[in-house]
Amino acid sequence: MTTRLTVAQAVVRFLAHQWSERDSVQRRFFGGCTGIFGHGNVAGLGQALATSTENLPYHLSRNEQAMVHTAAAYARAANRLATLACTTSIGPGATNMITGAAGATINRLPVLLLPGDIFSTRVAGPVLQELEDQRSYDISVNDCFKPVSRYWDRINRPEQLPSALLAAMRVLTDPAETGAVTIALPQDVQAEAYDWPEELFADRIWHIPRPRPERAAVFRAAQLVKSAARPLIVAGGGTIYSDATEQLRLFAETYGIPVAETQAGKGALPYGHPLAVGAIGATGTTAANALAREADLIIGVGTRYSDFTTASRTIFAPDARFLNINITAFDAAKLSGLQLVADAREGLAELAEAFGGWRGVPGDYRERAAELTRAWDAAVDAAYALEGSPPPQSAVIGAVNTAAADDGVVVCAAGSMPGDLHKLWRPSGPGSYHVEYGYSCMGYEIAGGLGVKMAAPEREVFVLVGDGSYLMMAQELVTAISEGIKLVVVLVDNSGFASIGHLSESVGAQRLGTSYAYRDGRPLPVDLAANAASLGASVLRAESVAELRKALDTARAAAETTVIYVRTDRMADDAPSSEAWWDVPVAQVGTPNAMREAYEANKLSQHPHLTPPVTG
Ligand SMILES: Cc1ncc(C[n+]2csc(CCOP(=O)(O)OP(=O)(O)O)c2C)c(N)n1
Ligand SMILES: [Mg+2]
């Protein structure tokens, strides 16, 4: 039996029949398709989506980069068990997705990208928006997706489609492989009909594996942990994606091991858990960072050890050992760690089993962690209680934290807020904290918030966005409004870049290009609140912390997307210090000597971490 459909119609039908399954729970893998049409996809995927009776809702986005962020955020909020497909025209519509693709791949999140491509037949070429590579007619701008995709293909003939679709699904649903998947679809091929075998469209259930660790590795890992005096767990995003947080809590409690969290892992343990020591690294808590310095064993769970996590490799003792539980061997091998290549939940469970009757770390270590956390907690209390006009940023975060309560989720990505959020935010549990800090892409915020709300409509979504990020990509507010997807957007306007401003000053770059002003320094007549209102959002202006609290209550109770506009001081930096470093080079000549010398002194505390995890 065959069915005659165009390539694009076949793609739509196929996508609507893909399911994921983990722990016996089955769900649709594609929650929908976002897109923007042009001549490269309108007659293909456009026509196919318009006439389809399949369950694949279409969402019109306003920018192709944004729609990839939306898809990645959706995937993250769904713990990688579902995502969105993204269709674009050719040329600029396609390449607009490259930044989003890189973000998804870096954050290990599945997104399916379907850029249109130039005519496969080439008869009419060069077509509008064609690159015309003089070395080869086989190259198009879509080749730029190759380094940022975990699977890449171009469908020049209908016969190529079935194997490409299966390969795409394999990569999207493999937690060790996943990231952006690109299938470039030439505009003529999309509209071409073919007799497809019926089985192509059968419901397909992709089992999301929970690989168990190798037994010998578990045995070695158990010995290593039992011999440690001061172990510290570093929980990364993999802990949350694997739904290992309950197992992590049990493990930590049973053996008295404190848990520090990366940006992607934040919320693995809820705030207030006696072993939760909060954020680690360059934007960490003083509690987690003190324990990191003292630890003789780091147990990394689902972390890729970014420079922020390791404070550019200065936060751990030079001779610390590492045990890395990771589904990806690439990450498990980092920092010369003992590799436990496994699903986070399975890895922790098997490790605990291998401990036998081990009673865990002596109680005074647990007490030390609690004491350090109490001190940090008091610092956060003080930062949250700051008042002033304009409101201090930490008080803004505190007010949003209160408003988010137990069902809220905070979304952020770039600027000075991700660091402050990592330090200060008190998460209610996994899924309540969504800061994209793998790519830290300005413009992710509103687009990402949309994806979170689409994947988790029961949650109240609070997007924190700086004026810089807002100016890069505010357009998805229109999508939120037209689609009736409710967001609470807190727009923090400090007339420029607080983050890069501070950084610039610290490296002798004199804050060049970090303030939004006329060339002579006068303030600009820009009104971002009016801008948000003009895009159709309800807008509330808050000039004090008290007004902000009130506005947050109003926005929470509202049915529609609300933007709360708050001005802050770009020069202020009121969050308590992490007492940790981040490696950004200082010019070797042309800056004050003391600045470069201080930099070089810090470089001396960087460790290569080459200690073998086990000897003999
Ligand atoms: C797309 C992109 N371009 C540049 C950067 C580098 N960068 C990081 S933060 C930042 C400024 C962000 O400004 P704003 O959103 O106003 O936040 P603030 O620093 O003022 O809190 C820049 C330019 C980035 N992260 N992403
Ligand atoms: Mg700013």
JSON list of C-alpha atoms in Angstrom, two decimals, residues 8 21-22 25 29 101 152 182 278 309 338 357 398 403 448 463 515 548 560 563 571:
[
{"chain": "A", "resi": 8, "resn": "ALA", "atom": "CA", "xyz": [6.18, 18.35, 2.56]},
{"chain": "A", "resi": 21, "resn": "GLU", "atom": "CA", "xyz": [8.07, 7.15, 25.78]},
{"chain": "A", "resi": 22, "resn": "ARG", "atom": "CA", "xyz": [9.97, 7.04, 29.04]},
{"chain": "A", "resi": 25, "resn": "VAL", "atom": "CA", "xyz": [4.65, 7.47, 29.87]},
{"chain": "A", "resi": 29, "resn": "PHE", "atom": "CA", "xyz": [7.07, 14.24, 20.38]},
{"chain": "A", "resi": 101, "resn": "ALA", "atom": "CA", "xyz": [20.42, 26.04, 16.44]},
{"chain": "A", "resi": 152, "resn": "TRP", "atom": "CA", "xyz": [22.15, 17.39, 9.00]},
{"chain": "A", "resi": 182, "resn": "THR", "atom": "CA", "xyz": [18.46, 20.13, 10.33]},
{"chain": "A", "resi": 278, "resn": "GLY", "atom": "CA", "xyz": [22.77, 26.45, 45.96]},
{"chain": "A", "resi": 309, "resn": "THR", "atom": "CA", "xyz": [30.57, 26.10, 36.94]},
{"chain": "A", "resi": 338, "resn": "LEU", "atom": "CA", "xyz": [36.05, 8.50, 36.78]},
{"chain": "A", "resi": 357, "resn": "GLY", "atom": "CA", "xyz": [25.82, -0.78, 54.25]},
{"chain": "A", "resi": 398, "resn": "GLY", "atom": "CA", "xyz": [13.37, 39.08, 45.26]},
{"chain": "A", "resi": 403, "resn": "ALA", "atom": "CA", "xyz": [5.44, 36.36, 43.08]},
{"chain": "A", "resi": 448, "resn": "GLY", "atom": "CA", "xyz": [11.98, 31.15, 25.43]},
{"chain": "A", "resi": 463, "resn": "VAL", "atom": "CA", "xyz": [10.34, 36.43, 31.96]},
{"chain": "A", "resi": 515, "resn": "SER", "atom": "CA", "xyz": [25.48, 52.68, 27.57]},
{"chain": "A", "resi": 548, "resn": "LEU", "atom": "CA", "xyz": [6.73, 46.30, 41.59]},
{"chain": "A", "resi": 560, "resn": "GLU", "atom": "CA", "xyz": [-3.25, 38.34, 29.23]},
{"chain": "A", "resi": 563, "resn": "VAL", "atom": "CA", "xyz": [4.90, 43.76, 30.69]},
{"chain": "A", "resi": 571, "resn": "MET", "atom": "CA", "xyz": [26.20, 51.25, 37.63]}
]
